Every structure is written in structure tokens, then in C-alpha cells.
Short mmCIF file of C-alpha atoms in Angstrom, two decimals:
data_model
loop_
_atom_site.label_atom_id
_atom_site.label_comp_id
_atom_site.label_asym_id
_atom_site.label_seq_id
_atom_site.Cartn_x
_atom_site.Cartn_y
_atom_site.Cartn_z
CA MET A 1 -9.04 117.05 246.05
CA LEU A 2 -11.84 119.62 245.80
CA SER A 3 -9.19 122.38 246.27
CA LYS A 4 -7.46 121.15 243.08
CA ILE A 5 -10.62 120.61 241.04
CA HIS A 6 -12.05 124.10 241.60
CA PRO A 7 -8.96 126.08 240.11
CA PHE A 8 -8.99 123.61 237.22
CA ILE A 9 -12.69 124.33 236.42
CA SER A 10 -12.12 128.09 236.75
CA LYS A 11 -9.10 128.04 234.56
CA ASN A 12 -11.06 126.15 231.71
CA LYS A 13 -14.48 127.80 231.92
CA GLY A 14 -14.33 128.77 228.31
CA ILE A 15 -13.48 125.33 227.14
CA GLY A 16 -16.22 123.93 229.28
CA PHE A 17 -18.89 126.38 228.02
CA MET A 18 -17.86 125.59 224.40
CA LEU A 19 -18.18 121.85 224.93
CA LEU A 20 -21.73 122.48 226.33
CA SER A 21 -22.45 124.66 223.24
CA SER A 22 -21.21 121.86 220.91
CA LEU A 23 -23.26 119.29 222.64
CA CYS A 24 -26.43 121.40 222.55
CA PHE A 25 -25.76 122.05 218.83
CA ALA A 26 -25.36 118.33 218.13
CA MET A 27 -28.55 117.51 219.98
CA MET A 28 -30.53 120.33 218.38
CA SER A 29 -29.31 119.19 214.99
CA ALA A 30 -30.32 115.67 215.76
CA MET A 31 -33.84 116.73 216.80
CA ALA A 32 -34.13 118.94 213.64
CA GLN A 33 -33.05 116.08 211.45
CA ARG A 34 -35.76 113.74 212.98
CA MET A 35 -38.37 116.45 212.75
CA SER A 36 -37.53 117.06 209.08
CA LYS A 37 -39.46 113.80 208.25
CA PHE A 38 -42.63 115.54 209.42
CA PHE A 39 -42.04 119.31 208.72
CA PRO A 40 -40.35 121.39 205.87
CA SER A 41 -37.02 122.75 206.65
CA VAL A 42 -38.37 126.35 206.54
CA GLU A 43 -40.96 125.51 209.22
CA LEU A 44 -37.99 124.27 211.36
CA VAL A 45 -36.36 127.58 210.93
CA LEU A 46 -39.61 129.16 212.21
CA PHE A 47 -39.70 126.88 215.29
CA ARG A 48 -36.07 127.43 216.04
CA ASN A 49 -36.42 131.23 216.29
CA ALA A 50 -40.04 131.38 217.73
CA VAL A 51 -38.99 129.64 220.86
CA GLY A 52 -35.77 131.75 221.56
CA LEU A 53 -37.17 135.26 220.61
CA PRO A 54 -39.47 135.76 223.74
CA PHE A 55 -36.47 135.07 226.08
CA LEU A 56 -34.21 137.54 224.19
CA ILE A 57 -36.96 140.33 224.17
CA LEU A 58 -37.50 139.77 227.94
CA SER A 59 -33.82 140.06 228.54
CA LEU A 60 -33.64 143.43 226.56
CA TRP A 61 -36.76 144.65 228.31
CA GLN A 62 -35.29 143.84 231.80
CA LYS A 63 -31.80 145.11 231.19
CA PRO A 64 -31.78 147.71 228.21
CA ALA A 65 -28.65 147.63 226.09
CA LEU A 66 -25.91 150.19 226.39
CA GLN A 67 -24.43 150.75 222.93
CA THR A 68 -23.30 153.35 220.46
CA GLY A 69 -25.38 152.07 217.52
CA GLY A 70 -25.43 154.03 214.23
CA LYS A 71 -25.00 151.05 211.98
CA LEU A 72 -28.53 149.77 211.40
CA GLY A 73 -28.00 148.77 207.89
CA PHE A 74 -25.07 146.51 208.89
CA LEU A 75 -27.27 144.99 211.68
CA ILE A 76 -29.94 144.16 209.15
CA PHE A 77 -27.41 142.68 206.77
CA ARG A 78 -26.18 140.57 209.66
CA GLY A 79 -29.81 139.38 210.37
CA LEU A 80 -30.38 138.49 206.76
CA LEU A 81 -27.06 136.65 206.45
CA GLY A 82 -27.95 134.73 209.59
CA ALA A 83 -31.40 133.81 208.24
CA PHE A 84 -29.85 132.50 205.02
CA THR A 85 -27.32 130.43 207.01
CA LEU A 86 -30.17 128.91 208.99
CA TYR A 87 -31.96 127.92 205.81
CA CYS A 88 -28.81 126.17 204.62
CA LEU A 89 -28.37 124.45 208.07
CA PHE A 90 -31.85 122.93 208.32
CA TYR A 91 -31.96 122.06 204.61
CA ALA A 92 -28.55 120.36 204.87
CA LEU A 93 -29.69 118.43 207.99
CA GLU A 94 -32.60 117.01 206.05
CA HIS A 95 -30.62 115.98 203.05
CA LEU A 96 -27.07 115.22 204.33
CA GLY A 97 -27.48 114.13 207.89
CA LEU A 98 -25.92 115.17 211.23
CA SER A 99 -22.19 114.50 210.91
CA LEU A 100 -21.66 115.83 207.31
CA THR A 101 -23.59 119.00 207.98
CA ASN A 102 -21.72 119.67 211.11
CA THR A 103 -18.45 118.98 209.31
CA TYR A 104 -19.30 121.57 206.67
CA GLY A 105 -20.31 123.88 209.44
CA GLN A 106 -16.83 123.46 211.19
CA ALA A 107 -15.04 124.31 207.76
CA PHE A 108 -15.80 128.07 208.51
CA PRO A 109 -12.20 128.93 209.57
CA LEU A 110 -11.06 128.03 205.96
CA PHE A 111 -13.42 130.42 204.53
CA ILE A 112 -12.69 133.20 207.07
CA ALA A 113 -9.06 132.93 205.97
CA ILE A 114 -10.00 133.30 202.34
CA PHE A 115 -12.43 136.08 202.83
CA THR A 116 -9.94 137.95 205.02
CA PHE A 117 -7.17 137.52 202.39
CA ILE A 118 -9.61 138.92 199.68
CA TRP A 119 -11.10 141.92 201.59
CA ILE A 120 -8.16 142.99 203.69
CA PRO A 121 -5.21 143.51 201.44
CA THR A 122 -2.73 143.74 204.30
CA GLU A 123 -3.63 140.26 205.41
CA SER A 124 -1.43 137.76 203.64
CA LEU A 125 -1.65 133.97 203.84
CA LYS A 126 1.48 132.24 205.19
CA SER A 127 2.83 129.13 203.54
CA LYS A 128 1.59 126.87 206.42
CA GLN A 129 -1.94 128.53 206.16
CA VAL A 130 -2.04 127.67 202.41
CA LEU A 131 -1.05 124.18 203.23
CA PHE A 132 -3.83 123.69 205.74
CA LEU A 133 -6.32 125.50 203.48
CA LEU A 134 -5.49 122.92 200.70
CA MET A 135 -5.82 120.07 203.32
CA GLY A 136 -9.34 121.34 204.40
CA PHE A 137 -10.50 121.74 200.80
CA MET A 138 -9.18 118.26 199.89
CA GLY A 139 -11.25 116.92 202.76
CA ILE A 140 -14.30 118.78 201.35
CA LEU A 141 -13.66 117.23 197.91
CA LEU A 142 -13.53 113.77 199.58
CA ILE A 143 -16.94 114.38 201.21
CA PHE A 144 -18.27 116.09 198.10
CA ARG A 145 -17.08 113.59 195.55
CA PRO A 146 -19.60 112.56 192.87
CA SER A 147 -19.59 108.96 194.03
CA ALA A 148 -20.99 109.97 197.43
CA ASP A 149 -24.59 108.84 198.10
CA LYS A 150 -25.84 112.44 198.54
CA HIS A 151 -26.71 114.66 195.49
CA TRP A 152 -24.18 117.30 194.71
CA GLN A 153 -26.76 120.16 195.09
CA ASN A 154 -27.08 119.06 198.68
CA HIS A 155 -23.42 119.26 199.33
CA SER A 156 -23.44 122.67 197.66
CA VAL A 157 -25.89 123.83 200.31
CA GLY A 158 -23.49 122.47 202.94
CA LEU A 159 -20.69 124.60 201.40
CA LEU A 160 -22.99 127.57 201.43
CA TYR A 161 -23.58 126.95 205.12
CA ALA A 162 -19.92 126.95 205.87
CA MET A 163 -19.46 130.29 203.89
CA GLY A 164 -22.42 131.85 205.59
CA THR A 165 -21.06 130.73 208.98
CA ALA A 166 -17.69 132.35 208.15
CA LEU A 167 -19.31 135.61 207.03
CA GLY A 168 -21.63 135.46 210.11
CA TYR A 169 -18.60 135.29 212.46
CA MET A 170 -16.98 138.18 210.71
CA ALA A 171 -20.23 140.22 210.78
CA ILE A 172 -20.66 139.52 214.54
CA LYS A 173 -17.14 140.68 215.23
CA GLU A 174 -17.86 144.06 213.44
CA ALA A 175 -21.38 144.46 214.81
CA GLN A 176 -20.44 144.00 218.36
CA LYS A 177 -18.22 147.17 218.08
CA TYR A 178 -21.53 149.19 217.89
CA TYR A 179 -24.31 147.08 219.40
CA ASP A 180 -24.97 144.88 222.44
CA SER A 181 -24.45 141.17 221.52
CA ARG A 182 -28.08 140.61 222.39
CA TRP A 183 -29.18 142.93 219.58
CA VAL A 184 -26.86 141.12 217.17
CA ILE A 185 -28.39 137.81 218.15
CA PHE A 186 -31.98 139.49 217.94
CA SER A 187 -31.34 140.60 214.33
CA PHE A 188 -30.34 137.15 213.38
CA MET A 189 -33.47 135.45 215.09
CA ALA A 190 -35.89 138.08 213.96
CA ALA A 191 -34.71 137.96 210.35
CA GLY A 192 -34.97 134.08 210.53
CA PHE A 193 -38.44 134.16 211.97
CA THR A 194 -39.76 136.83 209.39
CA ALA A 195 -38.05 135.04 206.39
CA SER A 196 -39.51 131.71 207.46
CA CYS A 197 -42.95 133.19 207.87
CA ILE A 198 -42.85 134.55 204.40
CA SER A 199 -41.55 131.18 203.04
CA LEU A 200 -44.46 129.38 204.75
CA ILE A 201 -47.04 131.81 203.40
CA LEU A 202 -45.66 131.48 199.80
CA GLY A 203 -45.66 127.64 200.19
CA THR A 204 -49.03 127.21 201.92
CA TRP A 205 -51.10 129.92 200.19
CA GLY A 206 -49.14 130.07 197.01
CA ASN A 207 -49.25 126.23 196.81
CA LEU A 208 -45.53 126.07 196.17
CA PRO A 209 -43.73 122.69 196.85
CA ASN A 210 -41.45 122.25 199.84
CA SER A 211 -38.01 123.38 198.80
CA PHE A 212 -35.00 125.48 200.02
CA TRP A 213 -36.99 128.67 199.89
CA SER A 214 -40.64 127.59 200.48
CA GLY A 215 -42.72 125.07 202.54
CA GLN A 216 -46.21 124.20 203.16
CA TRP A 217 -47.40 124.58 206.85
CA VAL A 218 -47.72 121.32 208.83
CA SER A 219 -49.51 121.55 212.20
CA PRO A 220 -47.63 119.99 215.01
CA GLN A 221 -49.43 117.16 216.86
CA GLY A 222 -49.19 116.08 220.47
CA THR A 223 -45.68 115.56 221.79
CA GLN A 224 -44.16 117.36 218.77
CA TYR A 225 -44.94 120.62 220.62
CA ILE A 226 -42.57 119.46 223.34
CA GLU A 227 -39.86 118.56 220.84
CA ILE A 228 -40.24 122.01 219.25
CA ILE A 229 -39.76 123.69 222.62
CA ILE A 230 -36.76 121.55 223.46
CA MET A 231 -35.11 122.20 220.10
CA GLY A 232 -35.59 125.96 220.51
CA LEU A 233 -34.21 125.84 224.09
CA LEU A 234 -31.19 123.89 222.82
CA ALA A 235 -30.67 126.47 220.04
CA LEU A 236 -30.80 129.26 222.77
CA GLY A 237 -28.26 127.21 224.74
CA VAL A 238 -25.93 127.15 221.81
CA GLN A 239 -25.82 130.89 221.58
CA SER A 240 -25.64 131.48 225.37
CA PHE A 241 -22.81 128.96 225.94
CA THR A 242 -20.89 130.21 222.92
CA THR A 243 -21.08 133.83 224.22
CA GLN A 244 -19.86 132.74 227.64
CA ALA A 245 -17.05 130.70 226.11
CA LEU A 246 -15.83 133.82 224.15
CA ARG A 247 -15.84 135.77 227.46
CA PHE A 248 -13.35 133.41 229.17
CA GLU A 249 -11.29 131.94 226.21
CA LYS A 250 -9.49 133.08 222.98
CA THR A 251 -11.51 132.87 219.75
CA SER A 252 -9.04 130.38 218.18
CA ILE A 253 -9.33 128.08 221.09
CA VAL A 254 -13.14 128.29 221.16
CA GLY A 255 -13.25 127.60 217.47
CA ALA A 256 -11.06 124.58 217.91
CA VAL A 257 -13.10 123.21 220.69
CA GLY A 258 -16.20 123.81 218.52
CA ASN A 259 -15.04 120.92 216.37
CA SER A 260 -16.26 118.60 219.05
CA ALA A 261 -19.62 119.21 217.60
CA VAL A 262 -18.73 116.75 214.71
CA LEU A 263 -17.62 114.11 217.24
CA PHE A 264 -20.88 114.48 219.29
CA SER A 265 -22.84 114.28 216.05
CA ILE A 266 -21.18 110.96 214.98
CA ILE A 267 -21.77 109.51 218.47
CA ILE A 268 -25.53 110.52 218.28
CA GLU A 269 -25.79 108.94 214.79
CA ILE A 270 -24.42 105.72 216.08
CA ILE A 271 -26.78 105.70 219.06
CA LEU A 272 -29.72 106.31 216.71
CA GLY A 273 -28.58 103.41 214.61
CA HIS A 274 -27.28 105.29 211.54
CA GLY A 275 -23.82 103.90 211.80
CA LEU A 276 -20.52 105.58 210.71
CA PRO A 277 -20.00 107.27 207.39
CA ASP A 278 -17.86 105.30 204.89
CA MET A 279 -13.98 105.38 205.23
CA ILE A 280 -13.45 108.06 202.41
CA VAL A 281 -15.98 110.40 204.00
CA MET A 282 -14.33 109.90 207.46
CA ILE A 283 -11.01 110.71 206.04
CA GLY A 284 -12.45 113.87 204.42
CA MET A 285 -14.13 114.96 207.76
CA ALA A 286 -10.74 114.42 209.48
CA LEU A 287 -8.90 116.65 206.98
CA VAL A 288 -11.58 119.36 207.22
CA ILE A 289 -11.33 119.43 211.09
CA VAL A 290 -7.54 119.39 211.15
CA GLY A 291 -7.21 121.99 208.44
CA SER A 292 -9.82 124.17 210.08
CA TYR A 293 -8.23 123.84 213.61
CA GLN A 294 -4.76 124.79 212.25
CA ILE A 295 -6.04 127.76 210.23
CA SER A 296 -7.90 129.05 213.46
CA LYS A 297 -4.62 128.95 215.25
CA LYS A 298 -2.97 131.27 212.80
#
């Protein structure tokens, strides 16, 4: 029996790592949503990056990167884009909840197809791709519909999160031609840390209200420090497991398995007593996932 199990595990390492990444992401998102009752979303962005940065800096110090470099401006752009996407993620978690936020996040293949079509003239959309694009966006409309119990501005942030994720994937693919993947991640985390510090300074000392861009500092108490560390470690796990998954499996398959984050999120919401989304939203979520999966297959 063991002789059969070992080859199976070795053959499906990439899928296993991506399942772990999706589970870590769902758990991190659940913790962030819970903590959003006590902290502004920009402070959660700070916590998320502050925990992981020391580990990344230590890794770069112990094993310096071997890279060609020469694209510092692009690396900075990648970092700023990643920071903006994090702002969208934590704001959406606070106002939309786990399953809806992660559904928007998994819509990124739809936007990658559109951005590729716009910016790379030689890339044309096949009739099947157009069909699945329409399916995915029909699902978004069902989730976004005016009768939903969430304000349309909050759904707009969810869409921006999906667009930012798509642009982030495209930027990572380009940046890794010139830089070690750890430096790409560092640019993302350092930009998020810096931006959230500025937002908290503006909110706290400038007396600005908690919003998408600003937040007033709230000091953690007691066991909240433990929760912050766990959330940061889970976020680090997401990046590490995703990187490993891409080493052993095709990008399209990794992206498809990543849809499991939505399933994990729904399960966690049920466990926490939040129940299932209504039927129309569930149908929309299913259309987004199927459309995104089919687009990622190309």
C-alpha cells in the first residue's frame, strides 16, 4: 500500500501544495475578517506584512539572490500594485465577508484574458473563451446585483481586488525574468508595510476616519498579538505553498486548484455560524468559478 501511495503523492505535489495554500488563505481571511471588528483594514495590512518581512529578509541574508536585475522601476510598480491589492482584499473582507471576497479573487483569470487581449495584439480570444468570459461576468453580475445585501461600492472594491490580482500575476511572471522570486515578494510586502504605515499616520495624527485609505491606530490587547502572528504566518504560508505549487505543476492547474479557496471559505463561514449565501449569489459564485477555470485552461 505504501509503495502505491508514495508515487501518487510525488506525482501530485503541485496540487497538494496549492490545496495547502488555499486552506491557509481561507484561514487567514477568516482571521482577518474577525479582526476587522477591532482594527481598521489598513492596520490589518500592516500586521499581515510586518510578520512575514523578517522571515523574508533573513532568507535573503542567508542565501543572497542570483539575478540579472536592471528593472527596478518595474519591481517598484509590482510592489505598489501588490499593496493596492492588499488594501482591496482586507477592505472587502471587512465589508463583503469570506466567500464573496474569495470568489472575486478567483475571478482573476477572466481579467488576465481581457488584459492580455488588450495589451498583446497577437493574442486573440477564441469563441469558447468569449463564452466563458461572459459566463464569469454573468456570475459577477448575479453577485453584484443591486438587490444584494452589500453596498455596490463594496462590490466595486471586490472587482478591483480581482483586477489587481490579475495584474499582479502578470507582473510577477515578468518580474521573475529579472529578479529572484523572493525579491518580487519582498517588493510586494515592503510596499504594503510602508503604505499601511503612511495610512495609519494620516488616520491617527491627521484625525482622518477609518476608510479604504486611512485608519486610526488601535493597540492590540492580550491574545490579539497571538492572532496577529498566526495571521501573518498563514499569509507567509500562502506565498510559500503557492511558489512550491508552481514548481511542480502547470500554472493553469495551479489556478484551477486555487478555486478551492472559495469552498474552504464557505465551509469556514458555516462552521462560524454565518450560514450559506442566498441561492442567487451561490449560482453567481458557481458561474465565476467555472468561467475562471475554463479560461485558465485556454
